[in-house]
Tab-separated table of C-alpha atoms in Angstrom:
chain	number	residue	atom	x	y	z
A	1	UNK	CA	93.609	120.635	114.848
A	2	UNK	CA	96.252	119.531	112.243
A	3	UNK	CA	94.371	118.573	108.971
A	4	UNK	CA	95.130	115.451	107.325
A	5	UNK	CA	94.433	113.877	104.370
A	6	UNK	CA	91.963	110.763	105.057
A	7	UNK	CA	92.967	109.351	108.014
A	8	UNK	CA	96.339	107.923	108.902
A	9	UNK	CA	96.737	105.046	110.665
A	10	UNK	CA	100.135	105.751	112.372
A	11	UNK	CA	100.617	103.456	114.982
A	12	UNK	CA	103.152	104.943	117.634
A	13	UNK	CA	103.916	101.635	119.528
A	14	UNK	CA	107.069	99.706	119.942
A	15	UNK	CA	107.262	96.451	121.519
A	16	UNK	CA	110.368	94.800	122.838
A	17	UNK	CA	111.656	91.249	121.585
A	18	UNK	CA	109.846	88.148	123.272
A	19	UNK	CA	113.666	86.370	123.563
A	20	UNK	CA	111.246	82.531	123.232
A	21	UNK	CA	109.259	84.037	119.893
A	22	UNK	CA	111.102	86.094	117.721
A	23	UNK	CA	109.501	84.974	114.877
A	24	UNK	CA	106.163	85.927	115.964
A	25	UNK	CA	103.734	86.841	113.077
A	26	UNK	CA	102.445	90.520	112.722
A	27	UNK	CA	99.542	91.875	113.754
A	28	UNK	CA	97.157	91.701	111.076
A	29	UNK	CA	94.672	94.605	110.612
A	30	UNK	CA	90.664	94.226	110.529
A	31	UNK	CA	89.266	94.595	106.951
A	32	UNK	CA	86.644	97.005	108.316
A	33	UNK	CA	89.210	99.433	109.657
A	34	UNK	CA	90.985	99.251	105.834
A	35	UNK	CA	87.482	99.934	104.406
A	36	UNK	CA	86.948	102.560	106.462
A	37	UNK	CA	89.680	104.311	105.268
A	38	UNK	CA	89.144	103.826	101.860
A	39	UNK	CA	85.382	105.505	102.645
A	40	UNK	CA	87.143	107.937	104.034
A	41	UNK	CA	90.274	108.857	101.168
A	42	UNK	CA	86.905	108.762	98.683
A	43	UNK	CA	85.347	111.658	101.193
A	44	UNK	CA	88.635	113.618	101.074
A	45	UNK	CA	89.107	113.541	97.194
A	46	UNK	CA	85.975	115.106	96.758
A	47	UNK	CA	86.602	117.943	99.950
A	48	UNK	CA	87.977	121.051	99.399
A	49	UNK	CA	91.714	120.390	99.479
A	50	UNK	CA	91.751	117.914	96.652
A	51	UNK	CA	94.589	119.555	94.539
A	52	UNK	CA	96.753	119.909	97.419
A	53	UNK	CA	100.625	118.869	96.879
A	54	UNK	CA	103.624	118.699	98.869
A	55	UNK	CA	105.659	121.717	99.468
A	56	UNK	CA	108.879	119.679	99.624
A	57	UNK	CA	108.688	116.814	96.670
A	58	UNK	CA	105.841	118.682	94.665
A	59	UNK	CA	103.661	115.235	94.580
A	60	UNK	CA	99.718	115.111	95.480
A	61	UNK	CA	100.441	111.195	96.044
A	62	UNK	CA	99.753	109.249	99.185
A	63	UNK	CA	97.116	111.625	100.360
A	64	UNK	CA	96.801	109.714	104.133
A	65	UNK	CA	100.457	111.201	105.073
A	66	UNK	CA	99.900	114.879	103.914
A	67	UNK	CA	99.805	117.193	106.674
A	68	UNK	CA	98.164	120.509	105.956
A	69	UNK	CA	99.599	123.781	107.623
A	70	UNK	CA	96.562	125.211	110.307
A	71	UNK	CA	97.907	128.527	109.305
A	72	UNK	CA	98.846	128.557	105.529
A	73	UNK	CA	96.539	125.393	104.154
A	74	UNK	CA	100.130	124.370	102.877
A	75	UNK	CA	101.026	120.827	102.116
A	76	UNK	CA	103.626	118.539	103.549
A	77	UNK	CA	104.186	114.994	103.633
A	78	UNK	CA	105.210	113.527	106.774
A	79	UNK	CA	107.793	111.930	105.661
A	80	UNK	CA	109.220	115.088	103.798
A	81	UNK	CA	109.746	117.316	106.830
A	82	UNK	CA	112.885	117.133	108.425
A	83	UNK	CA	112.921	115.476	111.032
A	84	UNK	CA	110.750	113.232	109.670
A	85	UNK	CA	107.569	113.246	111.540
A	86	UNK	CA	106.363	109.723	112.244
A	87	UNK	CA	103.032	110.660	113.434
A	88	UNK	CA	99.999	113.651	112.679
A	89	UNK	CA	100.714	115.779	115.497
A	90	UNK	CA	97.745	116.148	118.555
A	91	UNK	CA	96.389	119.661	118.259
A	92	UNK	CA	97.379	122.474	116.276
A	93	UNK	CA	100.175	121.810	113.725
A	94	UNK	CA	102.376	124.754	111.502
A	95	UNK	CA	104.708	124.615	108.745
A	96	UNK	CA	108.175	125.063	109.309
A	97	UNK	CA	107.544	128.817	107.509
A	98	UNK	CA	104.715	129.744	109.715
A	99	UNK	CA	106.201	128.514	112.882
A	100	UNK	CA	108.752	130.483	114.755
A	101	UNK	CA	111.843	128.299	114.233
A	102	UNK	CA	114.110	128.305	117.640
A	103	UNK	CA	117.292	126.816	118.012
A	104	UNK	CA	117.835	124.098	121.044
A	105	UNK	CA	118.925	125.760	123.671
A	106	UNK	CA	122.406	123.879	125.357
A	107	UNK	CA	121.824	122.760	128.910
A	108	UNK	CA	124.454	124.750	130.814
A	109	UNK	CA	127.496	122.574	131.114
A	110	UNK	CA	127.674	123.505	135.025
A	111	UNK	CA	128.485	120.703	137.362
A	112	UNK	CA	125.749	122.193	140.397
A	113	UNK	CA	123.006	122.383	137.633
A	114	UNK	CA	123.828	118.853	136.359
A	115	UNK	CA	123.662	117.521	139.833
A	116	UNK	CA	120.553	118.815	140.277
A	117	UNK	CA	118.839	118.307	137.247
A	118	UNK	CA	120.126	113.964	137.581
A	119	UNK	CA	119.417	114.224	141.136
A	120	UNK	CA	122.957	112.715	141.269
A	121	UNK	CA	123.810	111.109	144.635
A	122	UNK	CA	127.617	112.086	145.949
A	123	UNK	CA	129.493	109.316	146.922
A	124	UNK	CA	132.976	108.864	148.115
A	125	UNK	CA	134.277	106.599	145.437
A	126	UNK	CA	133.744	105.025	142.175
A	127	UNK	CA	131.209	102.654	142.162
A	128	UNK	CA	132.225	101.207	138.276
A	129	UNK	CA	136.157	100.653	140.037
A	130	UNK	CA	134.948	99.052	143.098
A	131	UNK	CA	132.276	96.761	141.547
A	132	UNK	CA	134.728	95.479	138.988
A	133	UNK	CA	137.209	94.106	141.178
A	134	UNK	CA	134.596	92.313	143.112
A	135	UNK	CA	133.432	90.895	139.524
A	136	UNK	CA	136.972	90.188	138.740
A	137	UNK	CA	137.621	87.863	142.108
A	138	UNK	CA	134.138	85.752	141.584
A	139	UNK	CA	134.318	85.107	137.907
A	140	UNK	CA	138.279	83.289	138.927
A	141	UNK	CA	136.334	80.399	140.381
A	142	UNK	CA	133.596	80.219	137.435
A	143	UNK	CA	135.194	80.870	134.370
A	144	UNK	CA	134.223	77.632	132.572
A	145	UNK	CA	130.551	78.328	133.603
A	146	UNK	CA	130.849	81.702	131.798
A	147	UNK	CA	132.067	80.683	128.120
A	148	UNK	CA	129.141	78.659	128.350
A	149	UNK	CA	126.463	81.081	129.058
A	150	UNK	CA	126.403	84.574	127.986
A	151	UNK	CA	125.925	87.217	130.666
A	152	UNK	CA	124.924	90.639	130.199
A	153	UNK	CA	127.532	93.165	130.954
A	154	UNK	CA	127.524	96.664	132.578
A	155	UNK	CA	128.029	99.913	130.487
A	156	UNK	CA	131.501	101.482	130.723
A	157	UNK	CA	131.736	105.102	132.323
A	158	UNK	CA	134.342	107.310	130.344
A	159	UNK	CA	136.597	107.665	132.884
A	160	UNK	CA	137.237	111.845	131.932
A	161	UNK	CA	134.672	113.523	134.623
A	162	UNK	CA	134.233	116.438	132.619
A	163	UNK	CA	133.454	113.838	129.306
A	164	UNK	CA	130.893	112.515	131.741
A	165	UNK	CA	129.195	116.113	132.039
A	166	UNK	CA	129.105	117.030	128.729
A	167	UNK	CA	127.036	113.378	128.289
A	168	UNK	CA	124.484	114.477	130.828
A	169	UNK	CA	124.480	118.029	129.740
A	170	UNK	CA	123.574	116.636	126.200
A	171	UNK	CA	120.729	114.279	127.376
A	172	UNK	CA	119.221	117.118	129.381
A	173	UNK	CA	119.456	119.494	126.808
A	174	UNK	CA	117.388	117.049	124.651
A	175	UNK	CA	115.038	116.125	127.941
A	176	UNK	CA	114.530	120.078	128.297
A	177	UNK	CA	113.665	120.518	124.296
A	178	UNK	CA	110.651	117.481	124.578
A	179	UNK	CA	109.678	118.747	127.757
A	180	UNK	CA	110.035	115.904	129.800
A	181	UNK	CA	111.830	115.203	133.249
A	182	UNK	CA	114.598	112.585	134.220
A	183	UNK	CA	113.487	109.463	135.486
A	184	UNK	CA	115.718	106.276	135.522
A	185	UNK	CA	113.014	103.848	137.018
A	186	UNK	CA	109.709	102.896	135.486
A	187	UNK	CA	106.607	105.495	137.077
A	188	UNK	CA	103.328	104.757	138.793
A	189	UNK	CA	101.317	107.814	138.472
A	190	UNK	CA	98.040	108.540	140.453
A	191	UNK	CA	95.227	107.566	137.533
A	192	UNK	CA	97.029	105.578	135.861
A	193	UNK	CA	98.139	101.883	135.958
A	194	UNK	CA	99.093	100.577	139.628
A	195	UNK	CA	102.450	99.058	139.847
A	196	UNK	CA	100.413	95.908	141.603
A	197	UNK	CA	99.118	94.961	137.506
A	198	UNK	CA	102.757	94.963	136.352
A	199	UNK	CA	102.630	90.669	136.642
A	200	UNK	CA	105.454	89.004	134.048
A	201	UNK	CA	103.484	86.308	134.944
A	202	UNK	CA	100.701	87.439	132.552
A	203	UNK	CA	102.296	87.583	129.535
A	204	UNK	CA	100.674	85.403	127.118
A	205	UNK	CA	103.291	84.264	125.035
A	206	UNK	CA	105.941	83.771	128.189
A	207	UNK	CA	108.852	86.231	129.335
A	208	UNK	CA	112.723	85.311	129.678
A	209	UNK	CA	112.952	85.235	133.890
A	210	UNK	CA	116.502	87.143	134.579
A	211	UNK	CA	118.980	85.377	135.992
A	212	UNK	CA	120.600	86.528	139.493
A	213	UNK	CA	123.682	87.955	137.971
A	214	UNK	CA	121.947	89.720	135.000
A	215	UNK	CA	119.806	91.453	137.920
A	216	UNK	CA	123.335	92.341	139.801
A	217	UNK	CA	124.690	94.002	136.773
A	218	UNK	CA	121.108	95.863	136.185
A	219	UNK	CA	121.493	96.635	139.412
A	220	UNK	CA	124.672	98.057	139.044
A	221	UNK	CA	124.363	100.420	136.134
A	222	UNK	CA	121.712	101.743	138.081
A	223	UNK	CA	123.684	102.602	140.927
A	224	UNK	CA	126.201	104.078	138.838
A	225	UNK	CA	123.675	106.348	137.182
A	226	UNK	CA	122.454	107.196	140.382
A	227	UNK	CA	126.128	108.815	141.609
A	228	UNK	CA	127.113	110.414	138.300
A	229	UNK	CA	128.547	107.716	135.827
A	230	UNK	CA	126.825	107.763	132.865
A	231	UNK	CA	126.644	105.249	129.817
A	232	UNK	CA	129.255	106.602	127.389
A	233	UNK	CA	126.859	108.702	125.441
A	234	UNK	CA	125.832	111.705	123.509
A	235	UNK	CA	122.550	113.159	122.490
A	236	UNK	CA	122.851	114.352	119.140
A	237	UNK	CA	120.798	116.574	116.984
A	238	UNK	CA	120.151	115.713	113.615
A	239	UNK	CA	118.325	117.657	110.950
A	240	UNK	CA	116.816	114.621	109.467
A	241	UNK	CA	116.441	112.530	112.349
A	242	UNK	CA	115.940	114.840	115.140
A	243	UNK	CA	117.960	113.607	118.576
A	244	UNK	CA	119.560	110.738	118.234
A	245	UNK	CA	122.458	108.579	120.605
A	246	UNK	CA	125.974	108.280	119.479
A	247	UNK	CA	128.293	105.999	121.094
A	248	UNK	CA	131.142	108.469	123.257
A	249	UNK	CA	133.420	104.811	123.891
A	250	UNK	CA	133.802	101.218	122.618
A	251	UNK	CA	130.561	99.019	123.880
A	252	UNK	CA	130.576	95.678	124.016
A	253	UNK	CA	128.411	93.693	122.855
A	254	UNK	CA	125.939	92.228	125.550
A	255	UNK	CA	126.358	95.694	127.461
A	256	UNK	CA	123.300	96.733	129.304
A	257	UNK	CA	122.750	100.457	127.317
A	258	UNK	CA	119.807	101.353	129.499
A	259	UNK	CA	116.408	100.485	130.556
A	260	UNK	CA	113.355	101.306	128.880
A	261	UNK	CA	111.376	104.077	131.400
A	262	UNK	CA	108.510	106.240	131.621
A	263	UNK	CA	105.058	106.135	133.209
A	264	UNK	CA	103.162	103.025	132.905
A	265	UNK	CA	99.080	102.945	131.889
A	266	UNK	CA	97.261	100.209	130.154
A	267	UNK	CA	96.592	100.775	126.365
A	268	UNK	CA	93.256	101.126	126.312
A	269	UNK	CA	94.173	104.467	127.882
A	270	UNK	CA	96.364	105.659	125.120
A	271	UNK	CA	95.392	103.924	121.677
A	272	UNK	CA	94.649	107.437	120.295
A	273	UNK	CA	97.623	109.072	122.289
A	274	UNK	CA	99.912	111.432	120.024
A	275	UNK	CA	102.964	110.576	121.882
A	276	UNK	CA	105.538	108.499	118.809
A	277	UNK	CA	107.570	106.424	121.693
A	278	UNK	CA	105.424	104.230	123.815
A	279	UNK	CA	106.961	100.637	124.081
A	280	UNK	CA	105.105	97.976	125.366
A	281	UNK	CA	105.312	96.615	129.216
A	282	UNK	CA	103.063	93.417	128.853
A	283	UNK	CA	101.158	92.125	126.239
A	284	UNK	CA	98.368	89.852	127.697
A	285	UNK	CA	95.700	87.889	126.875
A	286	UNK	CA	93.336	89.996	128.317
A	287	UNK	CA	93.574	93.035	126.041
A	288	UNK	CA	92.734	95.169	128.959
A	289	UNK	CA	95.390	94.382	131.095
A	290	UNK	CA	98.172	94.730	128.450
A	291	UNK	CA	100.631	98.063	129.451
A	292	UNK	CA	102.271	100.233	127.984
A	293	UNK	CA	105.514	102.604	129.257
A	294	UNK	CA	104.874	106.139	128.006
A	295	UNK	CA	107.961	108.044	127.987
A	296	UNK	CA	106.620	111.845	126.775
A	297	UNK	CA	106.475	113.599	130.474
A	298	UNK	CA	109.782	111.516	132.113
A	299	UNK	CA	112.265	109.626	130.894
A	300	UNK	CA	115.717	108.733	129.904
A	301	UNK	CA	118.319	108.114	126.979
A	302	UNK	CA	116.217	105.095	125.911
A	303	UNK	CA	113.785	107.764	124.404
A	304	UNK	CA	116.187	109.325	121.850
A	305	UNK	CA	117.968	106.002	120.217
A	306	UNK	CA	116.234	105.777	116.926
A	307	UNK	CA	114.838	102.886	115.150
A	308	UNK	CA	116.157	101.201	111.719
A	309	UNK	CA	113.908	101.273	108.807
A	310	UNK	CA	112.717	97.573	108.263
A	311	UNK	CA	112.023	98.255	104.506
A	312	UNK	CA	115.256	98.197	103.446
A	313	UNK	CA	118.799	96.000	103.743
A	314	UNK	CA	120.776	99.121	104.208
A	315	UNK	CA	118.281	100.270	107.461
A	316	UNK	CA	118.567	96.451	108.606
A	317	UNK	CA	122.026	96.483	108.432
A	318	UNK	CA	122.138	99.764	111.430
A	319	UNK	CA	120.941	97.659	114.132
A	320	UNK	CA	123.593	97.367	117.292
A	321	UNK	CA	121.262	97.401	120.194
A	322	UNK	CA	117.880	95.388	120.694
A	323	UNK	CA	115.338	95.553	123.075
A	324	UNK	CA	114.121	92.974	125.170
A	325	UNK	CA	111.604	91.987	127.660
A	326	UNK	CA	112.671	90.228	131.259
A	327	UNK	CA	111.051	88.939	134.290
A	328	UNK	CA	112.775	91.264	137.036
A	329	UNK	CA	111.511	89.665	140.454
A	330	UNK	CA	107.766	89.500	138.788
A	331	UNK	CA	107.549	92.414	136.861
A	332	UNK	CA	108.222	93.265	133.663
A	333	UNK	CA	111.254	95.328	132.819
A	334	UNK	CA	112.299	96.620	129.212
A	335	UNK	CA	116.132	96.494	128.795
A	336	UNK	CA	118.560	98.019	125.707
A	337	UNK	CA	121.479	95.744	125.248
A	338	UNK	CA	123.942	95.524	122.630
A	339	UNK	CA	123.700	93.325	119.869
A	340	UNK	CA	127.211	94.149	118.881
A	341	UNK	CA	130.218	95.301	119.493
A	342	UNK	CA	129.348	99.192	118.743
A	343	UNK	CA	132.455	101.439	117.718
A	344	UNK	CA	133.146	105.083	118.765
A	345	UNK	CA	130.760	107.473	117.144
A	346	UNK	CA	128.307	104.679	115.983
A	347	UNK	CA	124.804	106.097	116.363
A	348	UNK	CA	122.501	103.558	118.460
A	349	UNK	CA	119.797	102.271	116.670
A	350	UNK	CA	117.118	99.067	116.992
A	351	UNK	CA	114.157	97.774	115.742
A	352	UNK	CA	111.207	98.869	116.419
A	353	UNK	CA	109.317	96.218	115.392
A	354	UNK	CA	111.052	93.338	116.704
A	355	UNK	CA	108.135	91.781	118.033
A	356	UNK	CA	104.792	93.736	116.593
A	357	UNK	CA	104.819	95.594	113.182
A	358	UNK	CA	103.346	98.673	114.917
A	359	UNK	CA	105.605	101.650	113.783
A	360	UNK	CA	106.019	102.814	110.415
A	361	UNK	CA	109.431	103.164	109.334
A	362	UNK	CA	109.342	102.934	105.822
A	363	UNK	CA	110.640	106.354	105.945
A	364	UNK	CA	113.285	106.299	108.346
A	365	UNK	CA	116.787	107.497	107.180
């Protein structure tokens, strides 16, 4: 197992914004859990790795994020290795000098293998052209009605086919490297929560109900997905920030970016889980009955768009997309919309503590 110094209480949950309480007060933790950990620094100090430093910054300091090497007894802060590492790792754990270091291997930019890795559905035209003109003639009659209310939009494909397989070919390239599978839609695996417990209506603090043209244009940018055209993105690899989601064309602000996917269990099943992206589903009064979506064996782009460091103005200042919470004909669904207009070549980011302060990100770039 990876050795740690005391024990870290990483928390590896993200929860969307509740659009009615956004200034909802953190979670605050139990004083016997902070005493426990003090027992359990005191325990450490006095252990046989006492002296041990950080390979990378040379400091002994903040002994509950030092991760020690299973092969070499070597030192690193989490926050040191690059990419950052946000929790300890489940199982065995090796430095970057005692592990074989492997480049990511490029998914194959080959039309037949992209087709069949998406699952992409041929069809005879472009959905995105058709369904705009049909936008275009019922939006004549309301226009007045629409500078009032905001509506969410639908992502723009790039219009290049080739861009378009170069975006997949990058998101299954970074899909491949955290072995996981595509999935677009939220799962329901056998032993783990039925889709039948998935009730908005159980949300204790109330969820935003979506409106019948909000659930057209979800609608939509699924369907698009579904026959090739992509959100105008690219998964990028970053050597401090591991894969993270550029913009490939002007967004809007508004635009639906993606939604949140994965399989869905109930916490209770995975409060010790190693997996660093689980986003809450529903948060209920029952604490039993609250889900989670667990994106680590399928999933899409939501996975790889990073989130801002809360600690500081300059990591504020990054957010372009949020993430919130909506009542899709009585479920819940988890949505990434634009917060911005979002330039060409803007990396994607949010907060991922909108709602609970759950993640650390003290350390994020």
């Amino acid at each position: 197992m990876a050795s740690l110094r005391a024990s870290t209480v990483l928390r590896k949950r993200t929860q969307a914004s509740n659009p009615f309480f956004l200034d909802a007060s953190p979670i605050k933790r139990s004083r016997s859990s902070v005493e426990e950990e003090e027992e359990e620094e005191e325990e450490w100090e006095g252990g046989d790795f006492g002296d041990v430093c950080c390979e990378e910054c040379g400091s002994g300091g903040r002994g509950s994020e030092l991760l020690l090497c299973d092969k070499c007894d070597r030192g690193f802060h989490l926050f040191c290795l690059r990419p950052i590492l946000a929790a300890v790792p489940k199982g065995s754990w090796f430095c970057p000098s005692c592990s074989k270091s492997r480049s990511v291997a490029k998914f194959p930019l080959i039309q037949t293998k992209i087709i069949d890795f998406f699952r992409i559905q041929r069809s005879s035209g472009a959905t995105h052209k058709s369904a705009v003109c049909q936008k275009r003639r019922r939006r004549i009659s309301s226009l007045a009605v629409s500078k009032k209310k905001r509506k969410l939009l639908h992502f723009n494909p790039s219009e290049d086919p080739k861009r378009r397989l170069e975006q997949m070919a990058s998101l299954a390239t970074a899909l491949i490297a955290t072995g996981a599978q595509f999935s677009n839609e939220l799962t329901y695996m056998p032993g783990m929560a039925p889709r039948s417990v998935n009730r908005a209506a159980l949300e204790r603090e109330g969820m935003q109900v979506m409106t019948k043209e909000d659930m057209e244009t979800l609608n939509l940018c699924k369907k698009m997905m579904e026959g090739g055209e992509c959100p105008p993105l690219m998964v990028v690899f970053d050597p401090k920030e591991g894969f993270t989601v550029e913009a490939d064309r002007f967004i809007r602000d508004l635009t639906i970016i993606t939604e949140y996917v994965g399989d869905v269990d109930y916490l209770k099943n995975r409060e010790n889980d190693d997996g660093d992206s689980m986003m809450t589903l529903l948060s209920t009064a029952d604490p039993s009955e609250c889900l989670v979506i667990c994106p680590d064996k399928r999933s899409n782009i939501a996975r790889f768009i990073n989130g801002i460091n809360n600690h500081t103005p300059e990591g504020r200042k990054k957010q372009n997309v949020k993430c919130v919470r909506f009542n899709v004909n009585g479920e819940s669904r988890v949505l990434l919309i634009a917060s911005r207009d979002i330039r060409k070549g803007e990396r994607l980011y949010y907060d991922y503590n909108a709602y609970e302060n759950e993640y650390p990100t003290e350390h994020f770039v």
